[in-house]
Amino acid sequence: MHTPSRQDYVSISFAGQGGGSYNNSKQWRRQSCWRKWKQLSRLQRSLILFILVLLFICGIASYPTVTEHLSGLTEGEQHTDSNSVLRPIVPHVLPEPLKQARPSLPEQTSQKLSNKRGPPVLQNRLQKKGNTSDTVVEDKASDTKKEGEENGVISWHGAVIDTDKATEGTKDEQNNEDSAANQKGKPSEESGARWLEAVREAFRHAWKGYKDFSWGHDELRPLSKSYSEWFGLGLTLIDALDTMWILGLKEEFEEAKAWVATELTFNKNVDVNLFESTIRILGGLLSTYALTGDTLFLDKAKDIGSRLMPAFNTPSKIPYSDVNIGKGTAHPPRWTSDSTVAEVTSIQLEFRELTRLTKEPQYQAAVAEVMKQVHNLDGKLDGLVPMFINTNNGQFTHQGIYTLGARADSYYEYLLKQWIQGGKKENQLLEDYLQAIEGVKKNLLQKSSPNGLTFVGELSHGQFSPKMDHLVCFLPGTLALGAHNGLPADHMDLAKQLMETCYQMYVQMETGLSPEIVHFNMHQGSTRDIEVKLADRHNLLRPETVESLFYLYRFTKDQKYQRWGYEILQNFNKYTKVSSGGYTSINNVRDPDYTSPRDKMESFFLGETLKYLYLLFSDDPNLINLDQYVFNTEAHPLPIWPSTA
Ligand code: DMJ
């Protein structure tokens, strides 16, 4: 009996291929292969099988669409978030309010994207856009002048900056050109009015849920028709006060005001986060006072402001993250003595305004001290700051990581906005801002493949990561605001590019809603620009993109920004609206049939998202005139200080 050997196998193989004496029939090949297979030892067969299985697994894993689909199914089945009520989503078709819902993608990038679109489901969604309909989720400082600063002109690293330039409601020449090129598909006056009304309607719907199921509590849980408490201070109600005023919802405003007058008390034994309560509560009360002149709101602002001050009693004067507003004690989180850099540097607008109104210097002094220390610290990279700062020694910690996203974002926003608030005199703030934007350009800015979307990534110990939080989408608006106030014109160019990217973070998702975090492809040969990891597919009804759309529209009058905003509003209505009242965050923006609602309406949806949408659709430059007001990071407009000169 012939025992097959490795030698035999090799010789047969060569004979077959090189000799040409055998015919190439399929049958012969099958027999020959089988014979060869049988001639192999058990070990050889096992090895080959193992390699084949390995190759198959690698092949599957490197094909994202398949893995994402598979993982998506797994996620859906295994989802155990106790806050989410997993009920079937029943589409509920409402009449189409507008004919112009189909987005026009006039820019080159958009054109390219539409030619090279990825998954068919996305193409279907985009094709259907002209026919969108609403679906309801069923119940389921230094002031010293330097050379060249006269007449509002200062020089920074060779760039001459005309800081007196700021004319609300007018466009710079370049923007006029852009605008002329984008008149096609422009919303008519009539539809403009309807878009405004659509925001009011969305607000009323959100307010109904809040009123019916969570009145006086922090946040609505619209699916379980209940509420959640964070600080127990009526967070959503306070955050929404100035939105109601701006939207002209008088009845709703009056009932909320009555609650503030009779029910709201800060004399409570409760720990609050300094940053969150400053931007939402103190900021909300101050802006409502600024808009209405009603001293009720100023009195309440003074009360909460003074109760937050113990946070600054730390060895370094860098504030703790948490304060007990009843006991007057403060502390860092249990696990660290660090505070977040964005949190300690994004409370300045509010405390400075409190000092201006009360003539009590301690508020402004406390937050100015923080800015001074952060300005002088080592550990920055070209003006970019790390994410944490220690409350004992006042030094940056966890150094080497730089992002414009979570934990650092509003540091940059408040550099510019404090400078604007103070009448553009505090040059140190401006210089830090300008340096940081150069730092962004140098270290964090990249283009995606294949369509060359400009994005802001992250840097970790010298290693670039193409990861961008939705939170970073505040940046186009901030850059545009700076350019409007006389900062370099290339800031506006960058703002427009990033705006397009933030919009694409919505358009390229199957629901037309952005995920929390995206990753951009940078290698040539990529088939799509944006990837989303499984854990990042949620949408919390965040405002940053519509916030930037508002600024870009105000300054350019380019109506494509309004159309983009209207699309986003329609998609919020389609995928996050809960029929019994309210809107819900969702877990999965990539599956229109299984969005997996989270059962939570964040207070910033009313405080920010709907407010910015309304302002975006309004053509009245005096509805929060940007030469008179500056928005805090929670969309509460605060007065720009009158010049005392
Ligand atoms: C808001 O509380 C503020 O805009 C903050 O600066 C960032 N996070 C949320 C909105 O996304």
JSON list of C-alpha atoms and ligand atoms in Angstrom, two decimals, residues 275-276 279-280 409-410 413 471 542-544 604 608 633-634, ligand 1:
[
{"chain": "A", "resi": 275, "resn": "PHE", "atom": "CA", "xyz": [-19.77, 74.04, 35.96]},
{"chain": "A", "resi": 276, "resn": "GLU", "atom": "CA", "xyz": [-23.15, 72.57, 35.07]},
{"chain": "A", "resi": 279, "resn": "ILE", "atom": "CA", "xyz": [-23.81, 77.47, 32.84]},
{"chain": "A", "resi": 280, "resn": "ARG", "atom": "CA", "xyz": [-27.38, 76.20, 33.10]},
{"chain": "A", "resi": 409, "resn": "ASP", "atom": "CA", "xyz": [-13.90, 72.37, 24.43]},
{"chain": "A", "resi": 410, "resn": "SER", "atom": "CA", "xyz": [-15.34, 75.42, 26.12]},
{"chain": "A", "resi": 413, "resn": "GLU", "atom": "CA", "xyz": [-14.87, 79.18, 23.47]},
{"chain": "A", "resi": 471, "resn": "LEU", "atom": "CA", "xyz": [-19.00, 68.52, 20.92]},
{"chain": "A", "resi": 542, "resn": "ARG", "atom": "CA", "xyz": [-26.98, 67.99, 21.40]},
{"chain": "A", "resi": 543, "resn": "PRO", "atom": "CA", "xyz": [-26.86, 71.58, 20.08]},
{"chain": "A", "resi": 544, "resn": "GLU", "atom": "CA", "xyz": [-23.32, 72.19, 18.77]},
{"chain": "A", "resi": 604, "resn": "PHE", "atom": "CA", "xyz": [-30.01, 71.53, 26.76]},
{"chain": "A", "resi": 608, "resn": "GLU", "atom": "CA", "xyz": [-29.86, 75.28, 23.43]},
{"chain": "A", "resi": 633, "resn": "THR", "atom": "CA", "xyz": [-21.79, 77.79, 26.51]},
{"chain": "A", "resi": 634, "resn": "GLU", "atom": "CA", "xyz": [-25.36, 76.78, 27.37]},
{"chain": "B", "resi": 1, "resn": "DMJ", "atom": "C1", "xyz": [-24.06, 71.75, 27.17]},
{"chain": "B", "resi": 1, "resn": "DMJ", "atom": "O1", "xyz": [-24.28, 71.58, 28.51]},
{"chain": "B", "resi": 1, "resn": "DMJ", "atom": "C2", "xyz": [-23.05, 72.84, 26.91]},
{"chain": "B", "resi": 1, "resn": "DMJ", "atom": "O2", "xyz": [-23.14, 73.27, 25.59]},
{"chain": "B", "resi": 1, "resn": "DMJ", "atom": "C3", "xyz": [-21.64, 72.39, 27.20]},
{"chain": "B", "resi": 1, "resn": "DMJ", "atom": "O3", "xyz": [-20.67, 73.37, 26.86]},
{"chain": "B", "resi": 1, "resn": "DMJ", "atom": "C4", "xyz": [-21.33, 71.14, 26.40]},
{"chain": "B", "resi": 1, "resn": "DMJ", "atom": "N1", "xyz": [-22.32, 70.11, 26.62]},
{"chain": "B", "resi": 1, "resn": "DMJ", "atom": "C5", "xyz": [-23.73, 70.44, 26.56]},
{"chain": "B", "resi": 1, "resn": "DMJ", "atom": "C6", "xyz": [-24.37, 70.32, 25.21]},
{"chain": "B", "resi": 1, "resn": "DMJ", "atom": "O4", "xyz": [-23.91, 69.36, 24.41]}
]
